[in-house]
Coordinates of C-alpha atoms and ligand atoms in Angstrom, one line a residue:
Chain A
X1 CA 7.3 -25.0 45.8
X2 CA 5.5 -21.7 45.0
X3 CA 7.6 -18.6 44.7
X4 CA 6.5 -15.5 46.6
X5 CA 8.0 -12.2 45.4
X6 CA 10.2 -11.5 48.3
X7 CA 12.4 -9.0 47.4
X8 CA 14.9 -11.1 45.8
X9 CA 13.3 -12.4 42.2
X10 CA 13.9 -15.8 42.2
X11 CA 12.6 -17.5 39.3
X12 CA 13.9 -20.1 36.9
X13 CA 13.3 -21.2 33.8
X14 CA 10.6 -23.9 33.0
X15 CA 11.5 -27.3 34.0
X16 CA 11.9 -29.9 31.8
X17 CA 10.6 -32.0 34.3
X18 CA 7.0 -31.7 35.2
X19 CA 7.8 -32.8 38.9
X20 CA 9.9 -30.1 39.3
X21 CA 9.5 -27.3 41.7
X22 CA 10.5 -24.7 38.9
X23 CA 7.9 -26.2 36.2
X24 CA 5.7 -23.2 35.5
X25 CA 6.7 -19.9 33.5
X26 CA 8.1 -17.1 35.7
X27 CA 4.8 -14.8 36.4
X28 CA 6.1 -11.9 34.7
X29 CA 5.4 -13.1 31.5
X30 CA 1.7 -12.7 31.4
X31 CA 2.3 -8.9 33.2
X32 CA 5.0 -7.4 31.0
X33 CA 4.1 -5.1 28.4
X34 CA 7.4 -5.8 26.8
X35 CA 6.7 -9.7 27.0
X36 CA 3.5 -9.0 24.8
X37 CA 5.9 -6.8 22.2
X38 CA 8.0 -9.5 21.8
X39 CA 5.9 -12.6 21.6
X40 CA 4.7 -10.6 18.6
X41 CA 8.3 -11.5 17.1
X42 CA 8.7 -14.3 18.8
X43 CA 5.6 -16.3 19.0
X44 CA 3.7 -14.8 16.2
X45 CA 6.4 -14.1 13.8
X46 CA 7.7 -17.6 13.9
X47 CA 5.0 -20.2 14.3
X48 CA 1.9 -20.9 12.0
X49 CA -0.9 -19.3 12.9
X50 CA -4.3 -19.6 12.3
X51 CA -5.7 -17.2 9.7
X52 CA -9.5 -18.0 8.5
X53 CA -11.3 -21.1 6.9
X54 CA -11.3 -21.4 3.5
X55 CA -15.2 -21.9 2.9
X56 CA -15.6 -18.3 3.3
X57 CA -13.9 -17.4 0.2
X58 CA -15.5 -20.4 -1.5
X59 CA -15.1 -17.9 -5.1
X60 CA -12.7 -16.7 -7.1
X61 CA -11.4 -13.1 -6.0
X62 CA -13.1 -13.8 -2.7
X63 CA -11.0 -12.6 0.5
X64 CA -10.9 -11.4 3.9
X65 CA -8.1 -9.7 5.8
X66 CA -6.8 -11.0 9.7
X67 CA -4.6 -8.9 11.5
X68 CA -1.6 -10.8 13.5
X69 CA 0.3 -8.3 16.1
X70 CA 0.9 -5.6 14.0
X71 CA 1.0 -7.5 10.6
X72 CA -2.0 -6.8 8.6
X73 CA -3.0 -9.6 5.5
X74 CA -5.0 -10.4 2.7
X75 CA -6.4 -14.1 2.6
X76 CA -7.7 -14.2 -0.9
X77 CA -8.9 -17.0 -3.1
X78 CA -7.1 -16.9 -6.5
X79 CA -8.2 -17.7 -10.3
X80 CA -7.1 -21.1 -10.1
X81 CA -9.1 -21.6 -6.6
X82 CA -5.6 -22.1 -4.5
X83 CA -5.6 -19.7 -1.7
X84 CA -2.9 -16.8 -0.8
X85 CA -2.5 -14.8 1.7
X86 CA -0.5 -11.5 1.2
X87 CA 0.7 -8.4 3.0
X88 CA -2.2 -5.8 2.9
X89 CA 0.6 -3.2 2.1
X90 CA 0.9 -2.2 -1.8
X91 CA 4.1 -2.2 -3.8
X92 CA 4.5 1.6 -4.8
X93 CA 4.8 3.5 -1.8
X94 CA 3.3 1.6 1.3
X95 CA 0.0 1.8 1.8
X96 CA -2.7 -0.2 3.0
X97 CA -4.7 -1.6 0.1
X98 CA -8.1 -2.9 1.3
X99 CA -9.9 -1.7 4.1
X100 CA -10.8 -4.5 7.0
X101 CA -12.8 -6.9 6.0
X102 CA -13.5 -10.4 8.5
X103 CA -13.9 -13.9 7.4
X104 CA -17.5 -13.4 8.5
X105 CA -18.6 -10.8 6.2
X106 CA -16.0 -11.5 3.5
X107 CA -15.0 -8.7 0.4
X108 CA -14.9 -10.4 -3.4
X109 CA -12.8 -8.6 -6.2
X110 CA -11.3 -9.0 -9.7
X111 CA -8.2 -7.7 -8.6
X112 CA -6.7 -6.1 -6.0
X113 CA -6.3 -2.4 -6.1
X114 CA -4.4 0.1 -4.0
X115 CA -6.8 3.1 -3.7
X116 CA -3.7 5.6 -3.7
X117 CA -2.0 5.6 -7.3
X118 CA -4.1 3.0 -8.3
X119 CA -1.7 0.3 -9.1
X120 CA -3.4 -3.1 -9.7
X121 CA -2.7 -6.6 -8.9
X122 CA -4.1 -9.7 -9.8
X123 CA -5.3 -12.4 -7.2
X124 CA -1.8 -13.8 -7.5
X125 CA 0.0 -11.0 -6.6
X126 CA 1.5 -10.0 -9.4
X127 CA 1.2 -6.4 -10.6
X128 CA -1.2 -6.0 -13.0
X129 CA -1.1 -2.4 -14.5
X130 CA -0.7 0.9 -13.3
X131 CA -1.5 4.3 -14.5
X132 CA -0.5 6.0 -17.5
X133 CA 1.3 8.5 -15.0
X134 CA 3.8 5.6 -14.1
X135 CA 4.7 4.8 -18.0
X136 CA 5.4 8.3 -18.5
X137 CA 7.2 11.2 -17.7
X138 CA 5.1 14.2 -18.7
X139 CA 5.6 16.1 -15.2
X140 CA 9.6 15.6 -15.0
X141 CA 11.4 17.6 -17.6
X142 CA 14.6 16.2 -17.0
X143 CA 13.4 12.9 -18.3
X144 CA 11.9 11.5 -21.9
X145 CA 9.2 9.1 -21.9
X146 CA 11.2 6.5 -23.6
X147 CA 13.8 6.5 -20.2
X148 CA 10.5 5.2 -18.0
X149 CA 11.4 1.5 -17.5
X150 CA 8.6 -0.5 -17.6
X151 CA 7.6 -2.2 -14.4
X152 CA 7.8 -5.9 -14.2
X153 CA 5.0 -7.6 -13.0
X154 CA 6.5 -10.0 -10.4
X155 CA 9.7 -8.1 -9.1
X156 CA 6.3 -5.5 -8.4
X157 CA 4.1 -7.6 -7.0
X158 CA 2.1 -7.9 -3.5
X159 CA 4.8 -9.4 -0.9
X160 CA 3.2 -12.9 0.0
X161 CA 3.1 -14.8 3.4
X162 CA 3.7 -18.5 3.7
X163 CA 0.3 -20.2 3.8
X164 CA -0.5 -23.9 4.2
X165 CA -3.8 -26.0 4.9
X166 CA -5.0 -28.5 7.3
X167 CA -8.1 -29.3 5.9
X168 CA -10.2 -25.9 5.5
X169 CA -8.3 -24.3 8.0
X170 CA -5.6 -21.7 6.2
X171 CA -2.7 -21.2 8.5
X172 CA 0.1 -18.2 7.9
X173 CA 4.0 -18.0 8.7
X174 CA 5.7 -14.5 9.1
X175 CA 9.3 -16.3 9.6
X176 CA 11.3 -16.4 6.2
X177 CA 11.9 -20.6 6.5
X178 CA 9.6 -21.3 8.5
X179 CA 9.5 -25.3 9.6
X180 CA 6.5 -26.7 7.4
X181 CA 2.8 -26.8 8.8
X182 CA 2.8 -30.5 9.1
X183 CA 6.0 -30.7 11.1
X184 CA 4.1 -28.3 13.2
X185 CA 1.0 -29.6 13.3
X186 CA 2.4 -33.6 13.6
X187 CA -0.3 -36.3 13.6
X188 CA -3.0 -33.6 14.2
X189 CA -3.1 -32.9 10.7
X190 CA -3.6 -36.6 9.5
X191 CA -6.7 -36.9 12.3
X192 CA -8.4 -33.5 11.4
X193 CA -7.8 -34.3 7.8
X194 CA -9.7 -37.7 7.9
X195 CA -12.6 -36.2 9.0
X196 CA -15.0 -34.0 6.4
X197 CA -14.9 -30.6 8.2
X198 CA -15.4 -28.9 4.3
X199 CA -18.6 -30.2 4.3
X200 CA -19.6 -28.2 7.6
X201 CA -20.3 -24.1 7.0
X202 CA -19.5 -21.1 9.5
X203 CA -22.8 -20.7 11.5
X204 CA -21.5 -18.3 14.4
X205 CA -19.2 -16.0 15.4
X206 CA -19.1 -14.7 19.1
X207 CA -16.2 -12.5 20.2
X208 CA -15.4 -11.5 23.6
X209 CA -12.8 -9.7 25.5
X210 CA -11.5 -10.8 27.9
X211 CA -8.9 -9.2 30.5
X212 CA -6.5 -11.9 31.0
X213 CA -3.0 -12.7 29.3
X214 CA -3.8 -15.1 26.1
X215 CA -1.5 -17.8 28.0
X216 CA -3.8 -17.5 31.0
X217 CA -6.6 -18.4 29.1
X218 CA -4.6 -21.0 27.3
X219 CA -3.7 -23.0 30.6
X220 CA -6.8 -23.1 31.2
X221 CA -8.7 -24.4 28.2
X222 CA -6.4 -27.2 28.5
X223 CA -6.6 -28.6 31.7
X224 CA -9.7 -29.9 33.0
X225 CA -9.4 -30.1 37.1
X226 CA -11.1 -27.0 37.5
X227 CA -13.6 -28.3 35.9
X228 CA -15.7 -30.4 38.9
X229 CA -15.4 -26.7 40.6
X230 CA -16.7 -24.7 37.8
X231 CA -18.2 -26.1 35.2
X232 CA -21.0 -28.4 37.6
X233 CA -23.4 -28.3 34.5
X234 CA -21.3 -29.5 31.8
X235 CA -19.6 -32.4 34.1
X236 CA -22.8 -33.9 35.3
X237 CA -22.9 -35.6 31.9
X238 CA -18.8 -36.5 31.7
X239 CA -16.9 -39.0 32.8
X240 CA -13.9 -37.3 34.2
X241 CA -11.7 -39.8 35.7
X242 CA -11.6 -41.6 32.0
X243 CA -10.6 -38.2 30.2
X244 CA -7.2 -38.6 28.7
X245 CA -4.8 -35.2 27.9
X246 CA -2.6 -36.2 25.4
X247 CA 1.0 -34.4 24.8
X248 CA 2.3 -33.7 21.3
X249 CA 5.3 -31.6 20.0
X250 CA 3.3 -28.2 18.8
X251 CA 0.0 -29.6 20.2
X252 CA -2.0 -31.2 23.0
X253 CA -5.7 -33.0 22.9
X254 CA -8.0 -33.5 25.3
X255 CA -10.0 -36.6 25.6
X256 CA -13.5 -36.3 27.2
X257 CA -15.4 -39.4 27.9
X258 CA -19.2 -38.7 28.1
X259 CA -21.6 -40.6 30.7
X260 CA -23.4 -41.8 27.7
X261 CA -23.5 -42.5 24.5
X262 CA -24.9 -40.4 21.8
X263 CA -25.6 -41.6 18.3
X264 CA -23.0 -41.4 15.5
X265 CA -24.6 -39.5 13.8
X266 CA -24.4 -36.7 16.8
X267 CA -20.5 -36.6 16.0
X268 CA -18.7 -35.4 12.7
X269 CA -15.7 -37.9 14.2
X270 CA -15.8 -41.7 14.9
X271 CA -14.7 -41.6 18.8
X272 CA -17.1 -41.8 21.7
X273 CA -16.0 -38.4 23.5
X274 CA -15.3 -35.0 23.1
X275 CA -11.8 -34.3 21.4
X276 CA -10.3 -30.9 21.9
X277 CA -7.3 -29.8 20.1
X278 CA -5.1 -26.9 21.5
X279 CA -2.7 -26.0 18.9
X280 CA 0.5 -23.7 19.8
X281 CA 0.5 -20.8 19.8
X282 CA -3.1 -19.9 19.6
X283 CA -5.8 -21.9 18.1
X284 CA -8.1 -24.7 19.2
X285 CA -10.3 -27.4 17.4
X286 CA -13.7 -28.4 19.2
X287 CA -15.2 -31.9 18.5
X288 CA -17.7 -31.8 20.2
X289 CA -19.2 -35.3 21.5
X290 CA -22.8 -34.4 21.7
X291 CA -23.0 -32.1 18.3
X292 CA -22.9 -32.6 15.0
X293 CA -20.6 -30.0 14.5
X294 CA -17.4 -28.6 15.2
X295 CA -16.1 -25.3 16.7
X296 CA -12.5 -23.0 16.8
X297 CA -11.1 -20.9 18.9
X298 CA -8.9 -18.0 18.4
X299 CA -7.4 -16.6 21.6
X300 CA -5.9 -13.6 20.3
X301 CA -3.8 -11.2 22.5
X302 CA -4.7 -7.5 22.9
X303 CA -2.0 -6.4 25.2
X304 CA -0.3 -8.3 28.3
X305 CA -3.4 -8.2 30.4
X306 CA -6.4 -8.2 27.4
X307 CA -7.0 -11.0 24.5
X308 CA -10.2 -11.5 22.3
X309 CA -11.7 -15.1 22.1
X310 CA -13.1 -15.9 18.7
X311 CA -15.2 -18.7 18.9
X312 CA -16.3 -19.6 15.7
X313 CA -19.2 -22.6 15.1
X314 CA -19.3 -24.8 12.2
X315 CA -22.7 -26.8 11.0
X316 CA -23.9 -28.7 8.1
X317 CA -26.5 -26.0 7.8
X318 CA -25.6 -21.9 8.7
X319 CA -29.2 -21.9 9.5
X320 CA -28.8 -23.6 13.7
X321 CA -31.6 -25.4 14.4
X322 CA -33.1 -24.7 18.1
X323 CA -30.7 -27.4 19.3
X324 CA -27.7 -26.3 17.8
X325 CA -28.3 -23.0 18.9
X326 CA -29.0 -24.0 22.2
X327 CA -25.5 -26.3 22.0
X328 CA -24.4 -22.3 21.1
X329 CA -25.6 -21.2 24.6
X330 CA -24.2 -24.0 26.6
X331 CA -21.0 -23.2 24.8
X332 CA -21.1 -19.9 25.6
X333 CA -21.7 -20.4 29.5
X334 CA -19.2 -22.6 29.5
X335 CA -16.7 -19.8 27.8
X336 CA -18.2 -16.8 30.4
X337 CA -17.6 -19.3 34.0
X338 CA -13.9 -19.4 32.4
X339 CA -13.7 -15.8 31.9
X340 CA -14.4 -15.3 35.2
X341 CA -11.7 -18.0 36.6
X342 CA -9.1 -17.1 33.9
X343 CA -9.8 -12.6 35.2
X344 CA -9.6 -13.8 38.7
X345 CA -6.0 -15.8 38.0
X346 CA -4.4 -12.5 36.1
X347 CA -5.8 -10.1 39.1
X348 CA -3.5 -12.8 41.2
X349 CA -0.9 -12.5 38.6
X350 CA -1.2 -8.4 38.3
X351 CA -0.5 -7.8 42.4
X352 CA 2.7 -9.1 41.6
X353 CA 2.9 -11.1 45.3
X354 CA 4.2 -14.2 43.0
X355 CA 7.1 -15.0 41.2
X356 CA 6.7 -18.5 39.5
X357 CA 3.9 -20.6 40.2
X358 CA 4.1 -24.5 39.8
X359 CA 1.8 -26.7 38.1
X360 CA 0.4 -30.3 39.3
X361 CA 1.1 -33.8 37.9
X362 CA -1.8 -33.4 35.7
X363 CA -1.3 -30.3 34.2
X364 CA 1.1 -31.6 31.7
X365 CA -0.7 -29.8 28.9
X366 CA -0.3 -26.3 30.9
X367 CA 3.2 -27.4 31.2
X368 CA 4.0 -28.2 27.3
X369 CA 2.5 -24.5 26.6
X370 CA 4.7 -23.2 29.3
X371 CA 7.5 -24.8 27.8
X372 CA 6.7 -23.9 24.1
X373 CA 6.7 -20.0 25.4
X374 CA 9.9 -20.0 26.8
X375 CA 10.8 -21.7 23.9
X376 CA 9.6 -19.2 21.6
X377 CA 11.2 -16.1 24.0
X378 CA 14.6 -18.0 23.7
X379 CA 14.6 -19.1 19.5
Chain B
X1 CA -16.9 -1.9 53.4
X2 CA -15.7 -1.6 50.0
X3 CA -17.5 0.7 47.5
X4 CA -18.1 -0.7 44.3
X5 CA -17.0 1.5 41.4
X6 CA -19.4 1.4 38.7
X7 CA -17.5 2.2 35.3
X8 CA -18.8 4.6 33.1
X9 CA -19.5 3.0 30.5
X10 CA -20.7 -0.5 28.9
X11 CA -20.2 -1.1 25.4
X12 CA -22.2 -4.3 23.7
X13 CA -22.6 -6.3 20.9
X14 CA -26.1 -7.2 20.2
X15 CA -25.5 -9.6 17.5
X16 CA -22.1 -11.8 19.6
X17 CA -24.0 -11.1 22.6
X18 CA -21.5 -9.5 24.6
X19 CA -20.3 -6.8 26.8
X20 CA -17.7 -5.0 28.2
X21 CA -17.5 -1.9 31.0
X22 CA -14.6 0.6 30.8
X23 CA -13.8 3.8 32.4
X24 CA -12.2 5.3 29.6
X25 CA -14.4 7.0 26.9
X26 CA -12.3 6.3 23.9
X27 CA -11.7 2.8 25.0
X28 CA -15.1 2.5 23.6
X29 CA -14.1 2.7 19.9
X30 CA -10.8 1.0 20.5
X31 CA -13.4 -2.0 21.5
X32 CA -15.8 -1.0 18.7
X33 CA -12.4 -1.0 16.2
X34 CA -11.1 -4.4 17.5
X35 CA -14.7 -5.8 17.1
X36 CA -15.5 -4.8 13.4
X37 CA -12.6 -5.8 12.3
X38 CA -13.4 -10.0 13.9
X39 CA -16.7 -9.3 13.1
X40 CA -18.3 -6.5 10.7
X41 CA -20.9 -6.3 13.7
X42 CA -21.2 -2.9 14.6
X43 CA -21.4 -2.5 18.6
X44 CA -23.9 0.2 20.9
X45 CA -24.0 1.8 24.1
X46 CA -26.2 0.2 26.6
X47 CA -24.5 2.7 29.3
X48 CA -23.2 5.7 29.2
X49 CA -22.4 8.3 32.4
X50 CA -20.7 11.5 31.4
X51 CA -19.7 13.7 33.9
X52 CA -22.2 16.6 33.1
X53 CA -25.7 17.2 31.3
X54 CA -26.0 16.3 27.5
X55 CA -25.7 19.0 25.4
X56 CA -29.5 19.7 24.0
X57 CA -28.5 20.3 20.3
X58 CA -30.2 19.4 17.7
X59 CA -28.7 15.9 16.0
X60 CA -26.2 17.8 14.1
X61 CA -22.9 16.2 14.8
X62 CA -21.1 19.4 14.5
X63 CA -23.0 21.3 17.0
X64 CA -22.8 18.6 19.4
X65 CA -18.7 18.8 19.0
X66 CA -18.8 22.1 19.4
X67 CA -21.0 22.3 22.5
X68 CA -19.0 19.6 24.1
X69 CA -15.7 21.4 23.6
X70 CA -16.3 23.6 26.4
X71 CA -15.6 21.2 28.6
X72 CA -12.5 19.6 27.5
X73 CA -9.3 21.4 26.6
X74 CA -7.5 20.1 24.0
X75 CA -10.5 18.4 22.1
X76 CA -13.3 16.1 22.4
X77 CA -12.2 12.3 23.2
X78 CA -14.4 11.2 20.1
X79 CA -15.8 8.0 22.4
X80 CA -17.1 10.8 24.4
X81 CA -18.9 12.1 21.2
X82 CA -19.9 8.6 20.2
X83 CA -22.0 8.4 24.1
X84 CA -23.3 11.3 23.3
X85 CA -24.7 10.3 19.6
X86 CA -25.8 7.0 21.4
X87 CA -28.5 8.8 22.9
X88 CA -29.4 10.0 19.8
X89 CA -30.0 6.4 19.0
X90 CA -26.9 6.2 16.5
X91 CA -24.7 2.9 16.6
X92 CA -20.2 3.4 17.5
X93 CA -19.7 2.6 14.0
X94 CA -21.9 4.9 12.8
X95 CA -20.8 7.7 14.8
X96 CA -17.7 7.2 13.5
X97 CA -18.6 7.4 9.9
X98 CA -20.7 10.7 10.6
X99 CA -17.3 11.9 11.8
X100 CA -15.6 10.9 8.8
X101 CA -17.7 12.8 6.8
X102 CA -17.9 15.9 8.6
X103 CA -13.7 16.0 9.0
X104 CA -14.1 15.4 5.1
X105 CA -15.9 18.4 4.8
X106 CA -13.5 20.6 7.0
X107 CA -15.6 21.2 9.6
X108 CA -14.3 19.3 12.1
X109 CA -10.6 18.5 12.9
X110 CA -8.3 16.2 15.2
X111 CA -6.2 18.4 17.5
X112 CA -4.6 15.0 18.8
X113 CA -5.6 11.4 17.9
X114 CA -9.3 10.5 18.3
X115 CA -10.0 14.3 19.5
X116 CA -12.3 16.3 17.8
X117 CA -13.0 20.2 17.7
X118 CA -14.9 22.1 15.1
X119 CA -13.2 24.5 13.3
Ligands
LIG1 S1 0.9 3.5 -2.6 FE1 -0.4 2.1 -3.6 S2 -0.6 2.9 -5.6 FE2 0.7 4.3 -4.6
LIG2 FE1 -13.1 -24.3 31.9

């Protein structure tokens, strides 16, 4: 049973059990401005999160910055071709070292140097050298040059961030022991891994705002019963009823059968349908059944009631041909007729006439990220 | 019947293809900020009402701030600046960099966060 706001704020928390009457996530998470401060901690400070794909920064010294609620970082390839990702915040006294710089139009240096004092690290992290004016103490009469300690390298260097791989995609943890990326990313990481996504190159980039809560837009990438409503070109060619949405711990796929057959060698993946991965908190893999390709989303929040999608589209060749950029433009209507569903929903959401909405029987994938949320508010 | 509101302003990317309307003038380099920094691409007017004529001012960004402070208080909302350069044909991003330089050279200053008067 719905609840109305009626004066008396009755919500609970998230069933366990889909068929519950209490299964979806009280509405005032995706209104509260202090909901969105938190997740920051919460969801983003504790989870792996997506932070670039490491054919960008194919070169030693190559890198590109991703800001993740208000934690700014450096994703930079290293002399020995591993990659790291650090805090874009320099040892001395603070400050912002490298000027934002997206995986799309990615920066390349030796080393990495703060432009304030000038102290210098190498693609490791590790301090490098500094000015004379730190081994000396010509301005300070109440000390001798010999008193300067010298500064040692590591204790001095950039702080890191936990960063693991699946496949090309780099992911980042904030949390100080975090659980490890394939705990987190479960069987996922095996099926993305057997396939050769480093041999596909970033093509596209198409950002959008959108005003909705990220979780809106969340529920509904990953259910697909609006879709016979909504989406009347893209189903024409699906079989619906044969679609599968499969529940993991962190992550949740969705199986889409298409009407017919296209070659293999339409498909970087071996399966006869459309495969789309929605990984907690944030990110989503598109196989796409009818491209040789593969896309990713990033759904990242703005405020409560704002997020940015960043669709990103991988091809053997940057260069589309006119089908792939027509596959482009299909995606892309397919991405604005949600916008409009997803802006509608949070309008609903922002009159504040409901308390806690419930889900349907096949909305088990809305109902895991539910779950994972209040999960992630309570840790 | 219900008026529609038409906001004042829309902001697009030519290169991603999209677009966004907003009311607020400095929401326009908030969107242009959160854009570059996804993207590198920088992002243009395609809109812009103001609620009274363009100043007629040569291109000089200076001029323009200081002809446009006589309608604001407490300085120029620099999104309100950047509309006005867009007719000038000059891209958000590069608005903002003409501003950077100019406050480099002193002649320009912030009396709050992304307001500008000359000095
Ligand atoms: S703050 Fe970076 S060198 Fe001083
Ligand atoms: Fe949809």
């Amino acid at each position: 049973m719905t609840r109305w706001n009626n004066g008396l704020d009755e919500v609970e928390a998230v069933s366990p059990d889909i068929t519950d009457e209490t299964n979806a996530l009280p509405a005032q998470y995706f209104t509260d401005p202090d909901v969105h401060e938190m997740e920051k901690e919460a969801v983003f400070g504790q989870y792996w999160v997506y932070a670039g794909h490491v054919n960008c920064i194919p070169e030693p010294g190559d890198y590109f910055t991703r800001t993740i609620g208000d934690r700014e970082i450096i994703v930079v390839r290293n002399h020995e071709g591993d990659v790291q990702a650090f805090y874009n915040v320099c040892a001395h006294r603070g400050s912002a070292m490298v000027e934002e710089t997206p995986m799309t139009d990615p920066g390349s240096a030796s080393r990495i140097q703060c432009p304030y004092h000038l102290w210098t690290y190498d693609l490791d992290g590790d301090l490098a050298s500094t000015p004379r004016s730190f081994e000396e103490a010509r301005l300070n009469p109440d000390l001798e040059d010999e008193d300067v300690p010298e500064l040692d390298a590591e204790e001095n260097a950039l702080m890191e961030v936990h960063s693991d791989r699946i496949g090309p995609f780099v992911f980042v943890n904030f949390d100080e022991e975090p659980m490890s990326l394939d705990e987190q990313a479960g069987k996922m990481k095996s099926e993305l891994e057997a396939l050769p996504l480093e041999e596909y190159q970033l093509a596209r980039r198409i950002v959008s705002e959108v005003e909705c809560n990220w979780k809106v837009f969340g529920g509904n990438y990953s259910e697909c019963d609006h879709c016979q409503a909504n989406h009347q070109d893209w189903v024409r060619d699906l079989e619906l009823l044969e679609s599968e949405l499969e529940v993991n711990d962190y992550h949740w796929v969705l199986h889409y059968q298409h009407k017919e057959d296209v070659d293999d060698e339409m498909r970087i993946h071996e399966e006869h349908e459309a495969k789309f991965y929605y990984f907690w908190p944030n990110f989503t893999v598109n196989m796409y059944g009818t491209a040789d390709g593969y896309g990713t989303y990033i759904i990242d929040p703005i405020d409560e009631g704002r997020f940015q999608l960043v669709a990103d589209y991988y091809f053997e060749d940057p260069d589309l041909s006119e089908e792939e950029a027509e596959f482009v433009r299909t995606s892309r209507q397919l991405q604005e007729e949600d916008f409009e569903l997803v802006e509608r929903q949070q309008r609903g959401l922002d009159s504040g006439a409901i308390a806690q909405a419930q889900l349907g029987p096949n909305e088990h994938t809305v109902h895991k990220l539910h779950r994972l949320a209040q999960e992630a508010y309570e840790a | 019947m219900s008026q529609h509101h038409q906001p004042a302003f829309t902001i697009a990317c030519e290169a991603c293809g999209v677009d966004t309307d907003t009311d607020s003038a400095n929401e326009i380099v908030a969107f242009y900020r959160r854009h570059h920094r996804q993207t590198g691409h920088d992002v243009v007017l395609t809109r812009a009402d103001l609620e009274f004529d363009l100043p007629v001012a040569d291109d000089d960004l200076e001029s323009v701030v200081a002809e446009l402070e006589a309608h604001y208080d407490d300085g120029v909302p620099i999104g309100v600046v950047a509309a006005v350069m867009s007719e000038r044909g000059y891209a958000v991003g590069e608005t903002l960099e003409e501003i950077d330089d100019v406050r480099m050279t002193g002649a320009l200053y912030e009396p709050r966060d992304d307001h500008l008067a000359a000095v």
